[in-house]
GROMACS .gro file of C-alpha atoms in nm:
model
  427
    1UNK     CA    1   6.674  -1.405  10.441
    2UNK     CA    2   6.483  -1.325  10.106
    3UNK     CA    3   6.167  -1.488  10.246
    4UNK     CA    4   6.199  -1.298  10.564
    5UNK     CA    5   6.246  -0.931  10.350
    6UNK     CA    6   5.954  -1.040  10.174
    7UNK     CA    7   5.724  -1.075  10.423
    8UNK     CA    8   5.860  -0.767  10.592
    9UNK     CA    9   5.758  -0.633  10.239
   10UNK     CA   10   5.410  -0.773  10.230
   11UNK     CA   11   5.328  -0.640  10.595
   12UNK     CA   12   5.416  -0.312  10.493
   13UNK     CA   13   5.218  -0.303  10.230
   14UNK     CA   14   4.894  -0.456  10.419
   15UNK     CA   15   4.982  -0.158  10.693
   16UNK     CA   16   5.006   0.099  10.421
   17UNK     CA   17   4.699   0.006  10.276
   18UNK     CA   18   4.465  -0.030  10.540
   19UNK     CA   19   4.603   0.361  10.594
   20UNK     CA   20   4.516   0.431  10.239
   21UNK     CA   21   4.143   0.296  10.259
   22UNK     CA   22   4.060   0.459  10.603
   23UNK     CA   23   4.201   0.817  10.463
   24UNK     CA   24   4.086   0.767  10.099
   25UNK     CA   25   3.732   0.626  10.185
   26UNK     CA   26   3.652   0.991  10.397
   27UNK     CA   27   3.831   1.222  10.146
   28UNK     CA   28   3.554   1.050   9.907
   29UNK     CA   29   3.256   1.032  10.134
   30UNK     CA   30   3.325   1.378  10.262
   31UNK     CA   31   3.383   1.546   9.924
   32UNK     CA   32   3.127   1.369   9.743
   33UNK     CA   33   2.848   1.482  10.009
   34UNK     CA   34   2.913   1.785  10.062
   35UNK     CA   35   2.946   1.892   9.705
   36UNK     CA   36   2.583   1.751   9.697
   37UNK     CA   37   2.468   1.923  10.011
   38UNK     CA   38   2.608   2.280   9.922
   39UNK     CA   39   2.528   2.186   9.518
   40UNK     CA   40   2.157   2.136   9.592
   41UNK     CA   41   2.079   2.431   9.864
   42UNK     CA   42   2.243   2.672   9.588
   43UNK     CA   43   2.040   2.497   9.301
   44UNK     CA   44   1.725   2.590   9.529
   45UNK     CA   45   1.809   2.929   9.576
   46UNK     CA   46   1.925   3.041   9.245
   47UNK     CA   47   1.601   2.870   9.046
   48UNK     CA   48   1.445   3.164   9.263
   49UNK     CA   49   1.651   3.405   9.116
   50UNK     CA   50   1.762   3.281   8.746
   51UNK     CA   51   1.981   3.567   8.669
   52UNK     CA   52   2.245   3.423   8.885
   53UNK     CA   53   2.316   3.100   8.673
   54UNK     CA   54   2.511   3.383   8.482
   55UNK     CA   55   2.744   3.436   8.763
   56UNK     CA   56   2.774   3.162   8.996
   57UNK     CA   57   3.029   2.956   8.725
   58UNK     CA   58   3.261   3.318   8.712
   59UNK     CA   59   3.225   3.320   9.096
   60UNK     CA   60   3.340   2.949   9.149
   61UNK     CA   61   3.602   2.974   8.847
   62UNK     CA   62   3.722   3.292   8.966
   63UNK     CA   63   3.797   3.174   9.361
   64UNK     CA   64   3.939   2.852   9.179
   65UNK     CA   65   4.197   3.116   9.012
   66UNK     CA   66   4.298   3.308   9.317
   67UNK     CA   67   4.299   2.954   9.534
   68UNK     CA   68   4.557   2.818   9.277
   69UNK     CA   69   4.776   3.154   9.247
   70UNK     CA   70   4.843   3.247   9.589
   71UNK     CA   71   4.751   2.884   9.854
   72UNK     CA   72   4.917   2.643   9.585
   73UNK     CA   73   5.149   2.861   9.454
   74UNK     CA   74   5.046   2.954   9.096
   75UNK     CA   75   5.079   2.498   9.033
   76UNK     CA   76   4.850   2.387   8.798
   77UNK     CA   77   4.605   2.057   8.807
   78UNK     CA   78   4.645   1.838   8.529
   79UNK     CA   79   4.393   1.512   8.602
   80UNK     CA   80   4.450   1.215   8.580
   81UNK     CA   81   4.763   1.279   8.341
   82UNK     CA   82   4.928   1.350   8.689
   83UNK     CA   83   4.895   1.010   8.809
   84UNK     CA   84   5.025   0.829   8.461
   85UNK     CA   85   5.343   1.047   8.442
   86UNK     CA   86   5.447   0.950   8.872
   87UNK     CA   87   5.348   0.578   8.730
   88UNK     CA   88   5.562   0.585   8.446
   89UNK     CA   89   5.840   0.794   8.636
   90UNK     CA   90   5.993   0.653   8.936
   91UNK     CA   91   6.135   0.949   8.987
   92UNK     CA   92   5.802   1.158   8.983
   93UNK     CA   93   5.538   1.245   9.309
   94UNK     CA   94   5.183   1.330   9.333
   95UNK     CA   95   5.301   1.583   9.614
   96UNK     CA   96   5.083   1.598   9.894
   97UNK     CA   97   4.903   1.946   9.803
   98UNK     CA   98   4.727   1.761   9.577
   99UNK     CA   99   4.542   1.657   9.793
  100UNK     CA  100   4.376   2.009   9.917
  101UNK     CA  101   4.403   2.149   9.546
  102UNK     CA  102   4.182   1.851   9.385
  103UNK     CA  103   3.956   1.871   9.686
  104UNK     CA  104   3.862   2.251   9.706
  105UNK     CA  105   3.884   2.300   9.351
  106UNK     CA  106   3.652   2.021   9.278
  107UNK     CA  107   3.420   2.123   9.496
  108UNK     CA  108   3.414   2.483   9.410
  109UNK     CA  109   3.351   2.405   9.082
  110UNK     CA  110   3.052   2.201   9.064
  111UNK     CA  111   2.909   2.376   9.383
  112UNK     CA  112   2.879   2.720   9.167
  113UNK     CA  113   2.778   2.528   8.909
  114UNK     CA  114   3.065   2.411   8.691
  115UNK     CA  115   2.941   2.135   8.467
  116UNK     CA  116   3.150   1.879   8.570
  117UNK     CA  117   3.171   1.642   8.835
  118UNK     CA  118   3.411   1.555   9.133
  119UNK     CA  119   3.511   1.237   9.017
  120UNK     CA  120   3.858   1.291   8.884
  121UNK     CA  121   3.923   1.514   9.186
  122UNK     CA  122   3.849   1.243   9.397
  123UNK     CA  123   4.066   1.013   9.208
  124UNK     CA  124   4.381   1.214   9.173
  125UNK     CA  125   4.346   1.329   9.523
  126UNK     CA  126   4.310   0.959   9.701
  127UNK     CA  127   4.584   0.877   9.473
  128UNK     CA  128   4.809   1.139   9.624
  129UNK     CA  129   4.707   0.995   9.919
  130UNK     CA  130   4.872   0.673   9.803
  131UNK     CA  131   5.186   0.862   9.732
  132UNK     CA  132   5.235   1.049  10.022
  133UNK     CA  133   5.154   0.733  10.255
  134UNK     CA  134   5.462   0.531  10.005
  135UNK     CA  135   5.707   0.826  10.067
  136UNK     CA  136   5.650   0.851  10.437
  137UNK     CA  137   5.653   0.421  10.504
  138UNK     CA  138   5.928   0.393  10.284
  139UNK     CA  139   5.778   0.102  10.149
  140UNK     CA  140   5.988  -0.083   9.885
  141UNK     CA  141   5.954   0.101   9.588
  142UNK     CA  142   5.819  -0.167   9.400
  143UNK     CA  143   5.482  -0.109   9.602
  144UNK     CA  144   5.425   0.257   9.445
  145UNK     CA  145   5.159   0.149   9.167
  146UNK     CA  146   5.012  -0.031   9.491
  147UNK     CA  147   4.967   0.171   9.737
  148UNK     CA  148   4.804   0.464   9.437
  149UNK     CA  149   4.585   0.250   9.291
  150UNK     CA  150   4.467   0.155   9.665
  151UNK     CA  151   4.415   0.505   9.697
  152UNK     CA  152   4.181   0.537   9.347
  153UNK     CA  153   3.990   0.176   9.401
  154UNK     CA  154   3.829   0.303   9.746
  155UNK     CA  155   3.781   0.654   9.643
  156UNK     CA  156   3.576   0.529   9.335
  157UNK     CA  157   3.426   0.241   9.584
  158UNK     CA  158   3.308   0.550   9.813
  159UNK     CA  159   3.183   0.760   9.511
  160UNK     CA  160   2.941   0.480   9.360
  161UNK     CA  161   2.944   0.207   9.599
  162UNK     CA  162   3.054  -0.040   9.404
  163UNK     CA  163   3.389  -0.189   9.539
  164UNK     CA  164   3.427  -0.426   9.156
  165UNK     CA  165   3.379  -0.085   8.989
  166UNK     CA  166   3.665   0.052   9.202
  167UNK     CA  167   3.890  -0.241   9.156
  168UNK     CA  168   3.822  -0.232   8.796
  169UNK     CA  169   3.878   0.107   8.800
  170UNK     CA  170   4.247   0.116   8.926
  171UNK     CA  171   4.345  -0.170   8.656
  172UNK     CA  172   4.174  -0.077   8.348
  173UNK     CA  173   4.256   0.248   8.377
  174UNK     CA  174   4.523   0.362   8.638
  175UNK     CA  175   4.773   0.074   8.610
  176UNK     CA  176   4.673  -0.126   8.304
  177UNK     CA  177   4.797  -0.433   8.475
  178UNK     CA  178   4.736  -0.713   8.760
  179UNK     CA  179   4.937  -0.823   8.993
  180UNK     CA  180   4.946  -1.024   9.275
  181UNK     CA  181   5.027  -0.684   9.491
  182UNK     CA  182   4.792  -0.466   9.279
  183UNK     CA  183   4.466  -0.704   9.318
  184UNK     CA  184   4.617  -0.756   9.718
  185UNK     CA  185   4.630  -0.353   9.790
  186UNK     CA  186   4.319  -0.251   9.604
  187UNK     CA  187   4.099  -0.543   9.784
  188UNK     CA  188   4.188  -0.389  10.124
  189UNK     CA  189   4.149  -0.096  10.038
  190UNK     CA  190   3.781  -0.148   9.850
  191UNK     CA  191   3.702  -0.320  10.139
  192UNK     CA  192   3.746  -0.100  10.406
  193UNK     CA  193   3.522   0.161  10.170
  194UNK     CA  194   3.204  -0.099  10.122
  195UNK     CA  195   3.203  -0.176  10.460
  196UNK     CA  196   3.210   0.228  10.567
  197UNK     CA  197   2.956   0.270  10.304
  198UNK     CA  198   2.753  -0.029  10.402
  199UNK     CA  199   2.696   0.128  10.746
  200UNK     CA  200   2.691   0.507  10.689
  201UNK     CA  201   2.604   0.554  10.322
  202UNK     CA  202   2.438   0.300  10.180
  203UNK     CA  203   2.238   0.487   9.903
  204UNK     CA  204   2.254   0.452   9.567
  205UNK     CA  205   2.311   0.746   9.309
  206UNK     CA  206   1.959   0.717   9.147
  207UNK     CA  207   1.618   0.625   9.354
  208UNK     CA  208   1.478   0.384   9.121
  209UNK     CA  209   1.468  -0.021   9.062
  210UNK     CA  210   1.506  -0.196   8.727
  211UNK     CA  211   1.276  -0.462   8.696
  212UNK     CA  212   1.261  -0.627   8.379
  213UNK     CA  213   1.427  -0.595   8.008
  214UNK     CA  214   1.274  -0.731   7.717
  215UNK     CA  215   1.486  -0.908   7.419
  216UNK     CA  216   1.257  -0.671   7.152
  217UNK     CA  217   1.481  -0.382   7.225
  218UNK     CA  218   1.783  -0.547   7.149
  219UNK     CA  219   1.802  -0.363   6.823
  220UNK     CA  220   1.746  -0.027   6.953
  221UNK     CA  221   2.012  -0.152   7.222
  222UNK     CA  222   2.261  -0.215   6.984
  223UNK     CA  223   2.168   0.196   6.837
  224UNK     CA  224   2.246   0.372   7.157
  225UNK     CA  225   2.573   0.178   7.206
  226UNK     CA  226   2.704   0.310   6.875
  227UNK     CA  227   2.537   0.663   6.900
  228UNK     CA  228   2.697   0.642   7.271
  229UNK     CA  229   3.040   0.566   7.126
  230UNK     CA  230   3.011   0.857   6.869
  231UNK     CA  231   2.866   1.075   7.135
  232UNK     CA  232   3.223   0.967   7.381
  233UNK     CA  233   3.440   1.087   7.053
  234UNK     CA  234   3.267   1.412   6.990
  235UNK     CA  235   3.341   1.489   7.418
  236UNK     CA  236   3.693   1.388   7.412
  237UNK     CA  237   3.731   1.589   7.071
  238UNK     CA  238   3.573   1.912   7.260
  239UNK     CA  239   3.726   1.881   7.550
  240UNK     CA  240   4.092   1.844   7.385
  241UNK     CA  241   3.947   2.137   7.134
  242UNK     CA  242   3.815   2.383   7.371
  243UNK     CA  243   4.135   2.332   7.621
  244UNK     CA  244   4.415   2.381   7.363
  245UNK     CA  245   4.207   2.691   7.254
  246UNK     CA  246   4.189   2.819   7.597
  247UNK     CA  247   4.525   2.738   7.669
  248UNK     CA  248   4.617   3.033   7.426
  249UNK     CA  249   4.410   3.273   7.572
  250UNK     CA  250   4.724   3.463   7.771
  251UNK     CA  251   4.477   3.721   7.959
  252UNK     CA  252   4.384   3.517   8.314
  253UNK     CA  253   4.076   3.715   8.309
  254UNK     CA  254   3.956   3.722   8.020
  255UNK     CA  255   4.040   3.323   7.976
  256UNK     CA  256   3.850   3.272   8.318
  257UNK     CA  257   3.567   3.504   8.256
  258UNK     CA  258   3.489   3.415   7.915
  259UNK     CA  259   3.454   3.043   7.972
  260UNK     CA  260   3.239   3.084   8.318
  261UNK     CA  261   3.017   3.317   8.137
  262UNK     CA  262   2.954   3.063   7.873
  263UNK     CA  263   2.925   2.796   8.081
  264UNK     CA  264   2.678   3.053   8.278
  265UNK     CA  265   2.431   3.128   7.965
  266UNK     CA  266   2.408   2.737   7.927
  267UNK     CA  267   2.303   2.636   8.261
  268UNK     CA  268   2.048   3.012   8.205
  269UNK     CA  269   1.905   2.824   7.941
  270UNK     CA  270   1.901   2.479   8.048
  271UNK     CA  271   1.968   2.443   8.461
  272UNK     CA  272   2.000   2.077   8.393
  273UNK     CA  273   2.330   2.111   8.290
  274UNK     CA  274   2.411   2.268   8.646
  275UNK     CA  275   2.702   2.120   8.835
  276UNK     CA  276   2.705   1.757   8.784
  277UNK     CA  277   2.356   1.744   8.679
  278UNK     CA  278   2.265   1.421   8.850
  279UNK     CA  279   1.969   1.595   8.973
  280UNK     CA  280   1.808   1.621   8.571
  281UNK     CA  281   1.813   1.237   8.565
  282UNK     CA  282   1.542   1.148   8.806
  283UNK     CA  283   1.383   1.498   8.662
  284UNK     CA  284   1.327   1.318   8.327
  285UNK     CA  285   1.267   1.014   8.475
  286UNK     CA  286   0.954   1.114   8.700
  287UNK     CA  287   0.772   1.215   8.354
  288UNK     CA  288   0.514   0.955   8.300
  289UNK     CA  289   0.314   0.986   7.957
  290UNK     CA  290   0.563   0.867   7.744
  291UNK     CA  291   0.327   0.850   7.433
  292UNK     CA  292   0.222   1.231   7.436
  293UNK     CA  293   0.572   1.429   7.514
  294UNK     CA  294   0.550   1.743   7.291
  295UNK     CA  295   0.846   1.745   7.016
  296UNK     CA  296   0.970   2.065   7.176
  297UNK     CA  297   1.040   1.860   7.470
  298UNK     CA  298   1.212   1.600   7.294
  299UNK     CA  299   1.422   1.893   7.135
  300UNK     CA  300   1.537   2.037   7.436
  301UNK     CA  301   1.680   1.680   7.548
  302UNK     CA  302   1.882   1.654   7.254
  303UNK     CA  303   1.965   1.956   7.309
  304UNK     CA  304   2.087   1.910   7.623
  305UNK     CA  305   2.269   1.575   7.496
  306UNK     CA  306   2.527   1.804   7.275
  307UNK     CA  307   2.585   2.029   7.502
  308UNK     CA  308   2.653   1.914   7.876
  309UNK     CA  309   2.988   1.776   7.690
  310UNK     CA  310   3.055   2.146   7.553
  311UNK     CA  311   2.976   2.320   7.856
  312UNK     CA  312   3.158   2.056   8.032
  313UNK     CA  313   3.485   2.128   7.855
  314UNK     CA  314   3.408   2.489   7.899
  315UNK     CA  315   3.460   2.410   8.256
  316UNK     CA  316   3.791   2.296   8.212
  317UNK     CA  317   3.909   2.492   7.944
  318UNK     CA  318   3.807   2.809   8.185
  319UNK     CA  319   4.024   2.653   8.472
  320UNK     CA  320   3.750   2.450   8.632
  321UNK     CA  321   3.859   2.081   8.825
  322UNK     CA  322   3.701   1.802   8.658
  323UNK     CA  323   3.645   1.514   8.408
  324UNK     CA  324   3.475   1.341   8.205
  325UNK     CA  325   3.368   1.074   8.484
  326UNK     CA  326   2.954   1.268   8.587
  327UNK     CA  327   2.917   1.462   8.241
  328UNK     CA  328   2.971   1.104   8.035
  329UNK     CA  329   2.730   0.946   8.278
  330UNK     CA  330   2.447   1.195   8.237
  331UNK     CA  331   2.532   1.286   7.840
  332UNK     CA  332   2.502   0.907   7.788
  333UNK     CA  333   2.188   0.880   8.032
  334UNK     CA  334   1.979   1.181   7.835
  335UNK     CA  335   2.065   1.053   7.508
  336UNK     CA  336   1.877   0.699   7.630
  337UNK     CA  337   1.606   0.839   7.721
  338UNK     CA  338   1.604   1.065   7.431
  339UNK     CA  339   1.614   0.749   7.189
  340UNK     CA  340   1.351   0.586   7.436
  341UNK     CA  341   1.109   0.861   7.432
  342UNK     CA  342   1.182   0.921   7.052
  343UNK     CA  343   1.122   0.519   6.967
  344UNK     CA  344   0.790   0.505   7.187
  345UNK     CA  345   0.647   0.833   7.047
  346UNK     CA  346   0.687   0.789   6.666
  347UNK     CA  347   0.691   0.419   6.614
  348UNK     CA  348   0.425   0.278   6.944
  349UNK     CA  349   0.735   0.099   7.068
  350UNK     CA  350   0.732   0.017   7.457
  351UNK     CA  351   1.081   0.064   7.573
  352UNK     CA  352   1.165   0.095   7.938
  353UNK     CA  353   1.308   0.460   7.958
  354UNK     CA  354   1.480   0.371   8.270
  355UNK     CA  355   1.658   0.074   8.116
  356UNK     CA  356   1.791   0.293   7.856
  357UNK     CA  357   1.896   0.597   8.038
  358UNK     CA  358   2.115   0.328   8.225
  359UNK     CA  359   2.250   0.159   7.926
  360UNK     CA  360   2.322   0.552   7.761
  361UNK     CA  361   2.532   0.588   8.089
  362UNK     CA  362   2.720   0.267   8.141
  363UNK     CA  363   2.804   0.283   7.708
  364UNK     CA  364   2.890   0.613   7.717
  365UNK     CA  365   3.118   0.602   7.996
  366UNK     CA  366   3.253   0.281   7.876
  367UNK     CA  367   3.359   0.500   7.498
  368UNK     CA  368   3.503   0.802   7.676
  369UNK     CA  369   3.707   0.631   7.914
  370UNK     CA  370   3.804   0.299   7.708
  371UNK     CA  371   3.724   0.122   8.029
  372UNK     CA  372   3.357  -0.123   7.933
  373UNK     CA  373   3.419  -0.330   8.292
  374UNK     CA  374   3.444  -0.032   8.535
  375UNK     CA  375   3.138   0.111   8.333
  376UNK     CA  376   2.927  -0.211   8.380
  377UNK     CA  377   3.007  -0.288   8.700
  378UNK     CA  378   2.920   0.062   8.813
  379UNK     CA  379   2.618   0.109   8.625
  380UNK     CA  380   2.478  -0.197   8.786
  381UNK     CA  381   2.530  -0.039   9.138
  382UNK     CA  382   2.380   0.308   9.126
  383UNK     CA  383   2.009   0.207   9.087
  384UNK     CA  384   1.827  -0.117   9.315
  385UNK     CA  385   1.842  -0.456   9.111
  386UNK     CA  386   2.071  -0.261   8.824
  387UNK     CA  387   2.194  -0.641   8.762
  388UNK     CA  388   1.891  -0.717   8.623
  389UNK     CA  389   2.026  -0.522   8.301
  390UNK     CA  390   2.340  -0.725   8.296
  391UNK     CA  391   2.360  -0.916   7.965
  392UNK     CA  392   2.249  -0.583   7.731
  393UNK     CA  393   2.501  -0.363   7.970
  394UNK     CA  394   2.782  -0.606   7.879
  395UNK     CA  395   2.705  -0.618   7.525
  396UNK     CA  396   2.652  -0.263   7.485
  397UNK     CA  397   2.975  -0.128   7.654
  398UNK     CA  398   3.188  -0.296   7.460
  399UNK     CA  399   3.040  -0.211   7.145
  400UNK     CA  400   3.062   0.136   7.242
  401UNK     CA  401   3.362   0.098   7.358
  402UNK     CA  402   3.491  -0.056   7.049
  403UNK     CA  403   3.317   0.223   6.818
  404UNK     CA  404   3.499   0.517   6.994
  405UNK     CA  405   3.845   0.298   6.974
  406UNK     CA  406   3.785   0.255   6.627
  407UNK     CA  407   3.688   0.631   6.575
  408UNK     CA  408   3.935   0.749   6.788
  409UNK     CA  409   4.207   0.575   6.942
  410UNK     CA  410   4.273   0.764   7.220
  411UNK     CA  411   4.078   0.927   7.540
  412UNK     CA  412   4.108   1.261   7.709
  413UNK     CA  413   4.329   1.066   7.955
  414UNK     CA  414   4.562   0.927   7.712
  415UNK     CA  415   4.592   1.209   7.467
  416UNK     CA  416   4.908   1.441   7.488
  417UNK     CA  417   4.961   1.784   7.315
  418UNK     CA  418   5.111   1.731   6.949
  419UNK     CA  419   4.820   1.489   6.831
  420UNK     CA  420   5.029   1.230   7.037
  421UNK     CA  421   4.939   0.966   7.322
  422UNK     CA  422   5.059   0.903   7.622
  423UNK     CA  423   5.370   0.617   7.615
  424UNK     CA  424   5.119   0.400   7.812
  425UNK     CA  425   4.795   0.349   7.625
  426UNK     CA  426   4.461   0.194   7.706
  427UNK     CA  427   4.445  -0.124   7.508
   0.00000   0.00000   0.00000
């Protein structure tokens, strides 16, 4: 009788799943390409007509505002947070308007230029569809963690085409934890979302192909990874910041408007920091003379590195839908190629600028979200032959990843009001 309810309870959760991938893998795919299609045909327009960049943040912000009051009922997004606390409380739901609300507000906000990305909306929403699928099965409700992190493995699988990254993903850093049932639901569900991207979106994030790394630039390696980790503390620090001060800000307007406009004279000044600003990546990339950038340039880039992760918590802090998933990527990326471009200008050094700007990413991303295996593993899969950079990746994520812990303990996921963490840390 018990091995007959547990195979009852295995089937389910196979059906479930397959469900999960199928509906999780074309919230992703749909959301992540049309925020890119609608992103870049405004991005053409408005370079036309700069004055807009003031704007277009209030506009999306703004929409965001009246979408949440009056079609979702004045109910707030919270992140990832909001998939923790239905983990941690049996009693808790990612309702099913989730779903919509992470959707439209994510894309609204980096199609009008929001510096964020739609990563986290993608992940809490394909984890609501995990819920919703486990409250309408009735699966046993020991299958709940399942059947969510199902949900987040093929929506981060779809994102960056890289099924390890999404399995990773949903144990490092949605259930902390592998089971039997976890690793079974998540590698059905990552599967159904390579093989849909293997036939209708098989395209990597970045258009370029590592080729080579050389064991001279170990050293200066070893120097982004920290400077990455320090650069992961001062964005979970701002975003926690600039949140709690916005948070006090009782005027909706003026709370809205102010942040949007801010967020709107950065992108004036420097359109890179646009949207998700994957676009300023292959921008920096395409420059060829390495030896003769002007200083000014190399300003600007630095420039840039301090403040995609203040405009980017400007975002949220104004009531934008985000995280730190695309601004830790490209903060991480510039700030390799800064310390490329830097090292081959003023000391005749040779560094590949490519190979750092991916090793900036993957460290970065590793620090901010205390998760150095979802950040290799993904790095490796948004450019051709990215596991040529293997060995330094590995090496630098976890240093990075190690810095930031040491610096700071916790992450913008695991950090609670009061100075506090979460029950359930990253460890």
């Amino acid at each position: 009788m018990r091995k007959e309810i547990i195979r009852k309870g295995y089937f389910n959760l196979i059906l479930s799943t397959i469900w999960i991938g199928i509906l999780a893998t074309l919230l992703g795919f749909s959301l992540k390409n049309s925020t890119a299609f609608f992103e870049e045909s405004l991005l053409e327009k408005v370079h036309h007509l700069p004055m807009l960049y003031f704007f277009l943040p209030s506009v999306g912000i703004t929409i965001i505002y009246f979408t949440r009051k009056y079609l979702f009922k004045g109910k707030q997004n919270k992140g990832i947070k909001e998939i923790f606390n239905t983990l941690e409380n049996r009693k808790d739901e990612l309702p099913f308007y989730k779903i919509p609300s992470h959707y439209i507000n994510g894309f609204l906000t980096v199609v009008f230029g929001g510096s964020t990305g739609v990563e986290v909306s993608t992940v809490v929403a394909t984890a609501a569809i995990g819920s919703s699928v486990y409250k309408k099965d009735k699966v046993a409700n020991a299958y709940k963690t399942e059947l969510i992190c199902a949900g987040v493995a093929a929506g981060v699988t779809t994102l960056f085409g890289s099924p390890i990254a999404g399995l990773l993903f949903a144990i490092e850093v949605i259930s902390r934890k592998v089971t039997k049932t976890i690793f079974l639901s998540c590698a059905i569900s990552i599967s159904i979302a390579q093989t849909f991207i293997y036939f209708f979106d098989n395209n990597k994030l970045f258009d370029f192909e590592v080729f080579k790394w050389n064991y001279q630039a170990i050293p200066y390696m070893i120097l982004l990874s920290i400077l990455a980790g320090l650069f992961a503390v001062f964005f979970t620090k701002s975003v926690i910041f600039i949140k709690s001060a916005f948070a006090k800000i009782k005027n909706n307007f003026i709370r809205v408007n102010t942040g949007a406009l801010l967020v709107g004279t950065a992108i004036f000044i420097f359109p890179a920091l646009y949207g998700d600003s994957y676009h300023a990546i292959p921008e920096l990339l395409s420059t060829t003379d390495y030896k003769t950038i002007s200083i000014g340039f190399m300003l600007s880039i630095i420039l840039i590195v301090f403040l995609k992760p203040l405009v980017a918590s400007l975002t949220l802090g104004a009531g934008g839908d985000g995280g730190v998933f695309a601004p830790s990527i490209v903060t991480g990326a510039i700030l390799g190629i800064f310390i490329a471009l830097f090292c081959n200008h003023f000391f005749n050094t040779e560094l590949i600028v490519l190979n750092f700007a991916l090793i900036g990413a993957a460290t970065m991303l590793s620090a901010a979200i205390h998760a150095p295996l979802t950040a290799l593993f993904l790095t490796c899969n948004i450019v051709n032959n990215g596991f040529a950079l293997f060995i330094p990746l590995l090496f630098g994520v976890f240093i990075a990843k190690y810095i930031a812990f040491y610096v700071c303990n916790y992450t913008v996921y695991t950090y609670e009001k009061g100075n506090k963490k979460l029950s359930i840390q990253l460890k």
